[in-house]
XYZ file of C-alpha atoms in Angstrom:
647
model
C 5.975 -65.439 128.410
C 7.296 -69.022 127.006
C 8.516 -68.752 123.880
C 5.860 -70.040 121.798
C 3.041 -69.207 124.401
C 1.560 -66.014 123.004
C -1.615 -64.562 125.105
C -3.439 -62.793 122.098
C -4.040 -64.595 118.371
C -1.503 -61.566 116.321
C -1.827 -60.939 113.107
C 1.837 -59.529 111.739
C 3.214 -58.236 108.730
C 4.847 -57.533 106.291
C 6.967 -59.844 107.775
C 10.316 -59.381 105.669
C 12.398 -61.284 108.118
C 11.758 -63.948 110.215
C 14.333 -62.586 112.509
C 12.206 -60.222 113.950
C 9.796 -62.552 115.181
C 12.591 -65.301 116.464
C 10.833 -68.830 117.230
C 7.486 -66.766 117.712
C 6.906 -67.301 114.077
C 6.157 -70.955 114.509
C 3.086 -69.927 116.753
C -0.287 -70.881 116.228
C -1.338 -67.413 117.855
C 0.417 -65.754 115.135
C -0.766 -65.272 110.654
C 2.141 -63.259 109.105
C 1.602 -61.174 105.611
C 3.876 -60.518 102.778
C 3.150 -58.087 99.891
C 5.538 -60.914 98.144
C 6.479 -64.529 97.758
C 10.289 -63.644 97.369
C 12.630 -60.221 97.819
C 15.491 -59.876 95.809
C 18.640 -58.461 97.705
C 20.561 -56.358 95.522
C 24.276 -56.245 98.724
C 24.262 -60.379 97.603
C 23.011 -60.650 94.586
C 20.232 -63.312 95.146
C 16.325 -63.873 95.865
C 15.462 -64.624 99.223
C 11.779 -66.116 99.584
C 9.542 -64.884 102.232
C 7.312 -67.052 103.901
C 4.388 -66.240 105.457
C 0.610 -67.501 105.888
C -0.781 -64.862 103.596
C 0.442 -62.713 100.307
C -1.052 -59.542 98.876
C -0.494 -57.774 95.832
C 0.567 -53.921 97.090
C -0.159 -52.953 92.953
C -4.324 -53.549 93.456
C -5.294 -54.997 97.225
C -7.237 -53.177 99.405
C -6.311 -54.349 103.837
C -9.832 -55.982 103.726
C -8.196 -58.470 101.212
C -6.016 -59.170 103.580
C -8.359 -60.021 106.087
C -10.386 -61.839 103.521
C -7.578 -64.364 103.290
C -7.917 -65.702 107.261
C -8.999 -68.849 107.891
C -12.740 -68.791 109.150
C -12.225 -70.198 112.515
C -9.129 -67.815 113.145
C -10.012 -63.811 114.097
C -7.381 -61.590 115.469
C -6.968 -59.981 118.753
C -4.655 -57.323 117.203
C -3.328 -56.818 113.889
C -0.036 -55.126 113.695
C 1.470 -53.774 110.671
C 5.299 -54.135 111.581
C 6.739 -50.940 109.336
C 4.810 -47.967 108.407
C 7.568 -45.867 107.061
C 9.078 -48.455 104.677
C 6.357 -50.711 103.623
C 3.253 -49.981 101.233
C -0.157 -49.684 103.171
C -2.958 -50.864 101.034
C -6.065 -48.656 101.790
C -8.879 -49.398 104.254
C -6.474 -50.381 107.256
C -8.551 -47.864 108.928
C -11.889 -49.801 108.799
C -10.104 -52.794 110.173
C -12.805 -54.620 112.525
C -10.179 -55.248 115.025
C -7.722 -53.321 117.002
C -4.546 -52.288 115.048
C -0.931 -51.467 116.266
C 1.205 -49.677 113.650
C 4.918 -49.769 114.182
C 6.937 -46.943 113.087
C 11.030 -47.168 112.494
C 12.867 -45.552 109.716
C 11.022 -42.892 109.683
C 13.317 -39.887 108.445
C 12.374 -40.776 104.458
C 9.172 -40.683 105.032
C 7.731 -38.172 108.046
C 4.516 -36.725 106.812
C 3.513 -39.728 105.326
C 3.706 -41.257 108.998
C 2.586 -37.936 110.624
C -0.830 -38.089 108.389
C -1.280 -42.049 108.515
C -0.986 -42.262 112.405
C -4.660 -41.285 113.222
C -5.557 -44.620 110.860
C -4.514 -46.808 113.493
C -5.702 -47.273 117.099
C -2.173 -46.957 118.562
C 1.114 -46.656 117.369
C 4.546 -47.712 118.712
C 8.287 -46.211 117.740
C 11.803 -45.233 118.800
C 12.266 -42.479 121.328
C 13.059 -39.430 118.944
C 9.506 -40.673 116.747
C 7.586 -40.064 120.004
C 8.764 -36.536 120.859
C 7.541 -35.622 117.322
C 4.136 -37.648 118.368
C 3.771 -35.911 121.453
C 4.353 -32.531 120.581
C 1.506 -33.010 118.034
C -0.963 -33.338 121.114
C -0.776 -37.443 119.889
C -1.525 -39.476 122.931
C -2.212 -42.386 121.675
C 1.458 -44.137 121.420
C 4.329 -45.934 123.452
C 8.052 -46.405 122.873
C 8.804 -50.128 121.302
C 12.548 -51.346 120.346
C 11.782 -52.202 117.322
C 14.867 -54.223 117.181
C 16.406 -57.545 118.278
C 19.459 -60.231 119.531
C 19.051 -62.161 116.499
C 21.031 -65.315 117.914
C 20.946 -67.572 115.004
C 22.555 -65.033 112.594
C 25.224 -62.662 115.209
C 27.147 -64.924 117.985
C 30.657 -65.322 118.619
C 32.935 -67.697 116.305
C 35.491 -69.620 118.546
C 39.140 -69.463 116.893
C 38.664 -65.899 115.143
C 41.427 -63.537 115.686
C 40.239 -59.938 116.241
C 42.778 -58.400 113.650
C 41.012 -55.744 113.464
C 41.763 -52.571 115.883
C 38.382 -50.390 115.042
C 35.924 -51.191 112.354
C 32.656 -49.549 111.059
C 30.725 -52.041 108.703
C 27.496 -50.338 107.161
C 25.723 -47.960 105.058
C 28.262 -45.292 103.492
C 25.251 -43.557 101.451
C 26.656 -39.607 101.377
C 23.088 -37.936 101.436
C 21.457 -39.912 104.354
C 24.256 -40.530 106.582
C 26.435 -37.246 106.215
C 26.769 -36.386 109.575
C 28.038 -40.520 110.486
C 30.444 -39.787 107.637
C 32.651 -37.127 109.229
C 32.917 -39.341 112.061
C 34.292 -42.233 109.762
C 36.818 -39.578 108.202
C 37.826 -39.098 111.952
C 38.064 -43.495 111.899
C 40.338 -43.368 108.738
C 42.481 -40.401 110.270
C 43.936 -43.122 113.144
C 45.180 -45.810 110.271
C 48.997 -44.534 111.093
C 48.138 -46.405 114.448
C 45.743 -48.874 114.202
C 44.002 -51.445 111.758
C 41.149 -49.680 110.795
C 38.097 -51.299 108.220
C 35.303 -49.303 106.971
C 33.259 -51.414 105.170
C 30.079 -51.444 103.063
C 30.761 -54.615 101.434
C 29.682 -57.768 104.036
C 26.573 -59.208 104.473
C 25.367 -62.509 105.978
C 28.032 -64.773 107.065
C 30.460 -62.504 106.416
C 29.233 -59.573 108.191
C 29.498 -62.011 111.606
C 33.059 -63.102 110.743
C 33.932 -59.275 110.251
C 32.687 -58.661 114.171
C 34.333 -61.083 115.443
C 37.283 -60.046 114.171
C 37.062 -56.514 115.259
C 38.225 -55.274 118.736
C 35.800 -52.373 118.787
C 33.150 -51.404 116.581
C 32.217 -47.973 116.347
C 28.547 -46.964 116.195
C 26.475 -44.065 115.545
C 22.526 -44.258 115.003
C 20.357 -41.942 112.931
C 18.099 -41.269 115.016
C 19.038 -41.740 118.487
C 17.461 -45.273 118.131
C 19.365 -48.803 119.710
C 19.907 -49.569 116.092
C 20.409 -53.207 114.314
C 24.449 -52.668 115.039
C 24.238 -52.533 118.419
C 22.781 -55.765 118.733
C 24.910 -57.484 115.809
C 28.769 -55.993 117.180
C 27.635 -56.608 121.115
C 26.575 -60.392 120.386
C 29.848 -61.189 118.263
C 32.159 -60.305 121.175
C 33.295 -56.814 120.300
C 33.424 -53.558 121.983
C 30.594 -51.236 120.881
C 31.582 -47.052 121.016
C 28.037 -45.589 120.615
C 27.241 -41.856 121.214
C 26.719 -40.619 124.275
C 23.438 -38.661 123.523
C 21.718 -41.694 122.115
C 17.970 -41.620 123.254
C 17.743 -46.076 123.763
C 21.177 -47.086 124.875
C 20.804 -47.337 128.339
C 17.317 -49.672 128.226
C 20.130 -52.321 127.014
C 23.668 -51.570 127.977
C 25.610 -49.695 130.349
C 28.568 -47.184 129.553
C 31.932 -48.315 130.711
C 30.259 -51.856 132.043
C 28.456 -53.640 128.764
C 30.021 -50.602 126.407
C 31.455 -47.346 125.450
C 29.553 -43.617 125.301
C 31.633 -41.278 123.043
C 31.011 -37.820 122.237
C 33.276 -35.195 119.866
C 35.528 -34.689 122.262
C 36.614 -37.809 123.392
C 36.336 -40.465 120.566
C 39.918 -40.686 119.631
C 40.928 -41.009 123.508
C 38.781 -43.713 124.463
C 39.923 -45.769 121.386
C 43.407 -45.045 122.368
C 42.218 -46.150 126.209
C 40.840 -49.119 125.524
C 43.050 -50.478 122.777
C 46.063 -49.735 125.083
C 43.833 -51.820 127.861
C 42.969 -55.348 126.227
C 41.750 -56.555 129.582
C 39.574 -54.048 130.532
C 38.465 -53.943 126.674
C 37.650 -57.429 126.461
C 35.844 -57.121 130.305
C 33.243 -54.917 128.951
C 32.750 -56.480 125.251
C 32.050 -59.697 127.372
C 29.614 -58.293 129.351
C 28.344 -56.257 126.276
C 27.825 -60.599 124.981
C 25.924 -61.080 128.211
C 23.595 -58.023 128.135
C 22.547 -58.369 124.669
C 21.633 -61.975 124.940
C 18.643 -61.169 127.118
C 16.660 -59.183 124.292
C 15.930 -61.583 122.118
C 13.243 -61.617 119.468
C 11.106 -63.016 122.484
C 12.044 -60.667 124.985
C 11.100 -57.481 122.730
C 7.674 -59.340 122.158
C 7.011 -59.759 125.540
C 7.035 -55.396 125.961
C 4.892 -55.837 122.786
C 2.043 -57.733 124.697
C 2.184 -55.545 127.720
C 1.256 -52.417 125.109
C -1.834 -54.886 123.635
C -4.341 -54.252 126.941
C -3.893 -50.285 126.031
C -4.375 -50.447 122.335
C -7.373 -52.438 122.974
C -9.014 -49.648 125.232
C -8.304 -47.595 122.786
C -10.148 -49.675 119.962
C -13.199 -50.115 122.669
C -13.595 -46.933 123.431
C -14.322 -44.804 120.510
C -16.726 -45.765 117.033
C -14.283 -44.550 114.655
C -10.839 -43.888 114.008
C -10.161 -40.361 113.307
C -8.677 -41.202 109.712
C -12.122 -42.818 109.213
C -13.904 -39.497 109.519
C -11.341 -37.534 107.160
C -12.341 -36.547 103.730
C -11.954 -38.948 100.697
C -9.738 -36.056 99.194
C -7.682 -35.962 102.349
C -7.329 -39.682 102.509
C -6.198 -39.755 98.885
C -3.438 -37.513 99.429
C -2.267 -39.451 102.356
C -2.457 -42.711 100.696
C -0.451 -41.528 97.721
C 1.849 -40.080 99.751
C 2.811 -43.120 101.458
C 3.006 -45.417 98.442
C 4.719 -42.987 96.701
C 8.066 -44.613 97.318
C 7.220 -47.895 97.337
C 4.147 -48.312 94.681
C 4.127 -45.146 92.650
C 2.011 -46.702 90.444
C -0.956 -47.518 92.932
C -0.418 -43.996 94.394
C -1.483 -42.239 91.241
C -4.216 -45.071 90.961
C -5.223 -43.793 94.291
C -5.140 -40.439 92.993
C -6.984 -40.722 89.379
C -9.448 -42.705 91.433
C -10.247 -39.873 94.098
C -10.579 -37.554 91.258
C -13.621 -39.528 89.768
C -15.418 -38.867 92.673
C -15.137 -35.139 93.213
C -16.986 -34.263 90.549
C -19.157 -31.610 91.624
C -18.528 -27.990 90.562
C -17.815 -27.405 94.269
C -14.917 -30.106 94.272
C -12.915 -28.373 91.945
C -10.503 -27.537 94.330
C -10.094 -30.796 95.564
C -9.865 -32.267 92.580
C -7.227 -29.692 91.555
C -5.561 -30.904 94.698
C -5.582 -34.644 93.278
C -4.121 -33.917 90.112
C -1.193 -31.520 91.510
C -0.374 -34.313 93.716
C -0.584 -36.982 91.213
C 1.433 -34.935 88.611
C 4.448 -34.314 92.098
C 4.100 -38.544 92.511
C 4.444 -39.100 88.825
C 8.119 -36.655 89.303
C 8.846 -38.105 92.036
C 9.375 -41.588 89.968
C 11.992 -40.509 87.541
C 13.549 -37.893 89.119
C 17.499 -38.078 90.801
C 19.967 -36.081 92.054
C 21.604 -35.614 88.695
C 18.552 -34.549 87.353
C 19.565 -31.325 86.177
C 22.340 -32.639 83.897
C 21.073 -34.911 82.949
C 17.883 -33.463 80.527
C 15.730 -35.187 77.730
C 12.680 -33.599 75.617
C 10.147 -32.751 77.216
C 7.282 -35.587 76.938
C 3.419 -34.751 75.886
C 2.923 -36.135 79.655
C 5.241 -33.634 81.003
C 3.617 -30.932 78.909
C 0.593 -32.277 80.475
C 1.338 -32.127 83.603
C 2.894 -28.590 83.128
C -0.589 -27.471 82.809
C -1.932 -28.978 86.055
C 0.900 -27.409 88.448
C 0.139 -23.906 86.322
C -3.260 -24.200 87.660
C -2.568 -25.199 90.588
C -0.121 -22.395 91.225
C -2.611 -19.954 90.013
C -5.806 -21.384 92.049
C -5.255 -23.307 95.113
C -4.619 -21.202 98.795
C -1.492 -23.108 98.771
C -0.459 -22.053 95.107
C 2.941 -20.597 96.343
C 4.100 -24.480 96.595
C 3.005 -25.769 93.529
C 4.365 -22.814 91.830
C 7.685 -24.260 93.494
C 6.936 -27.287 91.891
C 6.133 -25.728 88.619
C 9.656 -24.083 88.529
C 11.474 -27.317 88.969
C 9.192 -28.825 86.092
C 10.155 -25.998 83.925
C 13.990 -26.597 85.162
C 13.654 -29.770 84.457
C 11.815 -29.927 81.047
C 14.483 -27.648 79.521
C 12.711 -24.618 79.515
C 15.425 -22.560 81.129
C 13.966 -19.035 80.836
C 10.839 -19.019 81.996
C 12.020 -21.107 84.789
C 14.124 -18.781 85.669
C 11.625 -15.716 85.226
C 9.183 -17.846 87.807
C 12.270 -18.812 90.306
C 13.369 -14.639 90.677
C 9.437 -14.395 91.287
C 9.133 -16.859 93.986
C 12.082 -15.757 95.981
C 9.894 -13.004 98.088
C 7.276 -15.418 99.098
C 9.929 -18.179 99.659
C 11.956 -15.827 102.085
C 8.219 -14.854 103.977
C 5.661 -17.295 103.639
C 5.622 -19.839 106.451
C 5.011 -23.701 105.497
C 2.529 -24.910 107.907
C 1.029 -28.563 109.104
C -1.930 -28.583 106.509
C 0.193 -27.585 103.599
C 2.760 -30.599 104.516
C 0.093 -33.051 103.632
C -1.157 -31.442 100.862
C 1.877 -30.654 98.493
C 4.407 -33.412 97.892
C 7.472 -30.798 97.243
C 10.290 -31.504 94.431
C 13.113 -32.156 93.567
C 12.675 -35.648 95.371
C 14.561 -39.004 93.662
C 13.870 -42.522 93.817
C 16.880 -43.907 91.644
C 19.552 -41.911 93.345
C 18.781 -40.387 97.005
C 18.713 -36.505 96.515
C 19.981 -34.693 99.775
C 16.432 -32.864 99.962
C 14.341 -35.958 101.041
C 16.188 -36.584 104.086
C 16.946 -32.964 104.689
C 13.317 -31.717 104.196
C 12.126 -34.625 106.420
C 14.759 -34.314 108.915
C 13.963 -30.588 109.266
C 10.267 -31.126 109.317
C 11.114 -33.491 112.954
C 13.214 -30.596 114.289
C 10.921 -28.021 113.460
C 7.982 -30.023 114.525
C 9.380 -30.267 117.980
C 10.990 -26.567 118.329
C 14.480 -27.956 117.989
C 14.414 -25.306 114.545
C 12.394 -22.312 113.744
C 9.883 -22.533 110.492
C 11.858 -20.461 108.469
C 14.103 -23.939 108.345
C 11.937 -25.297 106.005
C 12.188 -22.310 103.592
C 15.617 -22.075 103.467
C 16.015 -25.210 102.252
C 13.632 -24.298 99.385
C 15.743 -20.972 99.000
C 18.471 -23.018 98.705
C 17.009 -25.360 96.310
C 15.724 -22.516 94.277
C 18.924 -20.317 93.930
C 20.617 -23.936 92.748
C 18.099 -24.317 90.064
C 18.422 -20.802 89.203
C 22.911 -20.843 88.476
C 21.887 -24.121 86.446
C 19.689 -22.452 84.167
C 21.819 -19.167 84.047
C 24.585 -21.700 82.787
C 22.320 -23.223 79.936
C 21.430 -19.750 78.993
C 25.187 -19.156 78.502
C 25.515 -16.731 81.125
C 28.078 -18.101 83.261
C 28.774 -14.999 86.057
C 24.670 -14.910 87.007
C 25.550 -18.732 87.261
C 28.028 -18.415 89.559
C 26.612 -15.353 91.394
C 23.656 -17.713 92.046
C 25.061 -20.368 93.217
C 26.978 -18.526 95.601
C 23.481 -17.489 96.907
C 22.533 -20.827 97.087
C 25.916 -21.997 99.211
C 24.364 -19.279 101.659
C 21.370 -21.154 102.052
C 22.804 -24.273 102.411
C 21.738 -26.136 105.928
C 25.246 -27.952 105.570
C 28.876 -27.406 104.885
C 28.883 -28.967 101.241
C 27.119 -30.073 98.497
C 28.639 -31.893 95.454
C 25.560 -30.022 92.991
C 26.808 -26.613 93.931
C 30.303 -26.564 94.480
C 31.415 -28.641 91.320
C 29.899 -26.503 88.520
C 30.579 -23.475 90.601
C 34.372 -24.313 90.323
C 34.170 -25.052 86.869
C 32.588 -21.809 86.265
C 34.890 -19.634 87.995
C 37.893 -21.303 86.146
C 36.462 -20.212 82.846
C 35.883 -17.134 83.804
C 39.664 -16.743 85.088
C 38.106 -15.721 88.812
C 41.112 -14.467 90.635
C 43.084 -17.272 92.286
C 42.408 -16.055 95.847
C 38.672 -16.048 94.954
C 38.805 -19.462 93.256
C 40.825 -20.356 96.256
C 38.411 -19.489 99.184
C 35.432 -21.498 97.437
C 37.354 -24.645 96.937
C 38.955 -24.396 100.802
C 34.988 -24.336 101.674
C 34.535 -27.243 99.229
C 37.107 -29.434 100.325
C 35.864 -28.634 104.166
C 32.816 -29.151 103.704
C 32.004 -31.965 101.210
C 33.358 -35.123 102.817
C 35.934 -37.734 101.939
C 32.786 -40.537 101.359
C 31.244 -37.780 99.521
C 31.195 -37.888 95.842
C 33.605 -34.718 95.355
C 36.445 -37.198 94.904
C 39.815 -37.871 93.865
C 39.425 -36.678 90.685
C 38.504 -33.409 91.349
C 40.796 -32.773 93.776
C 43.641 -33.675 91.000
C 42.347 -31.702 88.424
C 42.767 -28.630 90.743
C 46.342 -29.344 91.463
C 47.560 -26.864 89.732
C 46.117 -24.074 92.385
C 49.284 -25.747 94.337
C 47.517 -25.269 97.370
C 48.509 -26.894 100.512
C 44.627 -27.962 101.312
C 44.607 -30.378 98.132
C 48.031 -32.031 99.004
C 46.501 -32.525 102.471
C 43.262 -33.743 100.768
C 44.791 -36.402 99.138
C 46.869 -37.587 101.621
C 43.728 -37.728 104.015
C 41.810 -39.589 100.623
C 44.563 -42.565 100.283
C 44.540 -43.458 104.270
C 40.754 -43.789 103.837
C 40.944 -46.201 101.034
C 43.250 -47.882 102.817
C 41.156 -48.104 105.905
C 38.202 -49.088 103.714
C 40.439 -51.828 102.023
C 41.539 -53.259 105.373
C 45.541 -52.301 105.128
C 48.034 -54.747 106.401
C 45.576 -57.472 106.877
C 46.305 -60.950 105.599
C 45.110 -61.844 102.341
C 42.356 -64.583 104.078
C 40.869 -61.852 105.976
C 37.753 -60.905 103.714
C 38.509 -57.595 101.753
C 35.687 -55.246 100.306
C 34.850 -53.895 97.374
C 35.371 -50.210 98.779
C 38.142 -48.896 96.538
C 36.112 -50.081 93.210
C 32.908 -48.440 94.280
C 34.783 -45.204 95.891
C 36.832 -44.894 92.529
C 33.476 -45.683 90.427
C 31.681 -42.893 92.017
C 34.461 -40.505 90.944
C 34.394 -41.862 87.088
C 30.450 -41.347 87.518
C 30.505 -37.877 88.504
C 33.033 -36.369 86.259
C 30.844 -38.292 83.570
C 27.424 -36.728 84.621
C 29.126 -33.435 85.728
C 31.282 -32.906 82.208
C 31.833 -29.387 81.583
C 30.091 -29.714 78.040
C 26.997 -30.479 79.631
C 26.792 -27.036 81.618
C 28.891 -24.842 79.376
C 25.539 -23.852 77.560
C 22.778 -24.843 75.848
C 22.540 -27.278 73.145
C 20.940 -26.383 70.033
C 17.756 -28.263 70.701
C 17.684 -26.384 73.642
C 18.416 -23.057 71.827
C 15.516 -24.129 69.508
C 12.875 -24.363 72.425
């Protein structure tokens, strides 16, 4: 395929970045679709516009509006909608008159909605891992697609650049999605006795290039076993990518010890050693690595795309309907609002409100129950964070509102047990600490035996889940949804996490009822339930609360060793914690700090000369520590204020 000779008229969207479609763009055969005219990127601090032959407005538009907007002498072959995890759907994509490709990345914040929205399209494409989940679901209807691209006008090697740096990891740092990655950058920061080390979070654009070129080796390590944006960015700037060896993609594009590097645990610190020690060899295989990645261009990944088209449109010719066509308006509703939940809260309870009008027929009553619990979790889902629980107000008249539809819902639907969930974390969270807690002790039997199944997934949208700051449950509960969905983890995953979640709840509202032992012996429970080594909501005001109730030092002791083990050094159990426990004396803290300053140093890029770009690490690393002992003050949790007395 030329690069501007497409075979079938496309059209794309929402088409966020023209770098995904390369020179293609400029095609005739292709309309793209934005949901807006300009996007405003918060890592530079500037509006980018977004062009592209057609706009919608996600807040009201329907896909037929979409279509609406074509010229009338131009019909699609295909219509693709380029990111069904992280983009909002309008409804009616699944009465399309033409065949329709949905592409699927990102998917871990988003599963079910992806899971239930599949059977809309004729066909869907995704990364490897996506597919197993597909697949196991009896889902034939799908094919693996890089999703990805060599981007050559914005990654290529800079003539004249010294590669100062030894090994440098430039990307997300956010603690709840990309835990795991995180230990493996503590490992990173660990070698800056030996070699120049940057851990970055801080360049974008222009200077995100410069940075690879002047890095020897950049190390890697994907969510989801995908050939991620990295890959493609470190390989065509000229430096030696480490990615890990159990990656699903890799070797479609490069080969280990030719084009790069496959690590695992147990050899990461050796084969940095190896091929620093070996510039020739290192610089033979980040050359070829250059050479590789040039061939899968924008263009190149297109070119798969079309040879998936012929199948997609057997699939469109073969069948009347789409299965998502046949569901039930209530079922469709839920879906919908799931997926814009996110993005569009606001159109998802629209959706909602909307669906409820028309089940209104005695014998809908359960639907419409259905519509209002789920409405009621979106409208929660808006405002709540991960400092939620510290962070109370009032309770609203819409919160006392909507108190009454997840009490109904509890007591009437087949699936009451998980609204009552919700109900409890309303309760938590609208200050009314003891009957939360009577209705948490209550749930714990059915939480420990009652299996979550497929039908219930699409039906209850669980809580506590946060928009403004990423709790750890929405990429935990998703994450353990994929391995449970392909028997990677047994069922009962998925209620320990709730266990977990409830026995958290429960110590916070033990310590606003000023009963600070039940507190502690809860959240205890809850550290048992915990799919992880650490979290920041438990361990902090369980410390606190053993210290004023004088625990024994031994017992105070063994809980912050587990703390400091488990809760990493890019977590937000900082500096400041760690130094206000100094006076345990205890060898772990010393060690702790120690381990904290060589990461700030990596993460400031030590030694390096002053025109070598620096990041804006340290401030945000230090500003999460001020942030936390701010929302985490022992006042807060040392019991309840006299409002909340009052209630």
């Amino acid at each position: 395929m030329q690069s501007l000779d497409l075979p079938y008229r496309i059209l794309y969207g929402p088409c966020y970045s023209g770098s995904l479609l390369g020179r293609l763009q400029a095609s005739p055969q292709i309309k793209t679709f934005n949901s807006q005219r300009h996007i405003w990127v918060t890592q530079i601090h500037q509006t980018v516009p977004l062009e592209a032959d057609i706009y919608y407005d996600p807040r009201e538009a329907c896909f037929a509006d979409i279509l609406k907007q074509l010229p009338p002498d131009w019909a699609p072959d295909i219509v693709i909608w380029s990111c069904l995890a992280g983009t909002p759907l309008p409804p009616g994509i699944e009465e399309s008159p033409f065949p329709t490709l949905g592409v699927i990345h990102d998917w871990p914040l988003n599963l079910q909605a992806c899971l239930d929205y599949v059977e809309a399209f004729d066909f869907v494409v995704g990364d490897r891992a996506f597919l197993q989940i597909l697949q196991q679901q009896g889902f034939e209807n799908c094919a693996w697609w890089p999703c990805y691209a060599h981007d050559p006008l914005n990654h290529y090697l800079m003539p004249g650049l010294a590669r100062v740096y030894d090994i440098t990891f430039a990307g997300k740092i956010c603690y709840h999605y990309h835990r795991e990655r995180n230990t493996w950058l503590e490992r990173l920061s660990a070698l800056s006795d030996r070699y120049r080390v940057m851990i970055s979070d801080q360049h974008y654009d222009q200077d995100y290039t410069r940075l690879l070129n002047q890095s020897k080796i950049v190390f890697n390590r994907s969510i989801r076993g995908e050939m991620n944006m990295r890959t493609y960015e470190a390989a065509a700037c000229g430096a030696l990518v480490f990615i890990e060896e159990d990656n699903l993609e890799i070797g479609d594009f490069l080969e280990d010890g030719v084009s790069c590097v496959l690590y695992n645990s147990d050899n990461l610190e050796h084969k940095l050693a190896h091929y620093l020690e070996n510039p020739e060899l290192r610089q033979q295989v980040a050359a070829a690595g250059v050479q590789a990645i040039a061939r899968h261009t924008p263009e190149r990944q297109f070119a798969r795309l079309m040879d998936i088209i012929p199948r997609v449109q057997a699939v469109f010719a073969a069948r009347r309907q789409r299965p998502f066509q046949q569901a039930p308006p209530d079922h469709k509703a839920l879906v919908q609002a799931r997926q814009l939940s996110r993005m569009e809260p606001g159109r998802a309870v629209q959706i909602l409100q909307a669906a409820q009008q028309g089940s209104l027929n005695a014998e809908d009553a359960e639907s419409r129950l259905r519509l209002q619990a789920m409405q009621v979790a979106v409208s929660l889902y808006r405002f709540g964070n991960g400092t939620s629980l510290v962070e109370l107000s009032p309770p609203t008249t819409a919160e006392l509102a909507q108190l009454q539809i997840l009490t109904r819902a509890a007591r009437d639907l087949p699936e009451g047990i998980w609204h009552c969930y919700n109900l409890a974390c309303l309760q938590t969270r609208m200050q009314q600490f003891a009957p939360a807690l009577e209705l948490w002790q209550a749930l714990l039997p059915a939480l420990q035996q009652q299996p979550i199944t497929r039908e219930q997934l699409s039906q209850v949208l669980f809580l506590p889940r946060g928009k403004e700051a990423l709790h750890e449950m929405i990429y935990l509960w998703d994450s353990t949804c994929a391995q449970v969905l392909t028997g990677k983890a047994e069922p009962q995953a998925l209620n320990r996490l709730l266990l977990w979640q409830a026995w958290e709840h429960m110590g916070y509202c033990y310590a606003y009822l000023n009963a600070p032992e039940q507190a502690v012996q809860a959240l205890l429970k809850a550290e048992s339930y915990m799919p992880f080594p650490g979290s920041r909501f438990i361990y902090i005001p369980l410390i606190r609360l053993m210290q004023q109730l004088k625990y024994p030092l031994q017992d105070l002791a063994a809980v912050l060793q587990r703390a400091v083990a488990g809760l990493g050094l890019l977590e937000e159990f900082r500096r400041d914690e760690i130094l206000a426990l100094q006076q345990l004396q205890l060898p772990e803290l010393e060690e702790r700090l120690r381990a904290y300053t060589r990461l700030i140093s990596s993460c400031e890029g030590a030694a390096i000369p002053k025109s070598v770009p620096q990041t804006g690490m340290k401030s945000v690393m230090l500003w999460f520590a001020l942030s936390l002992q701010r929302h985490l003050s022992w006042q807060a949790l040392s019991g309840p204020s006299e409002s909340a007395s009052a209630r």
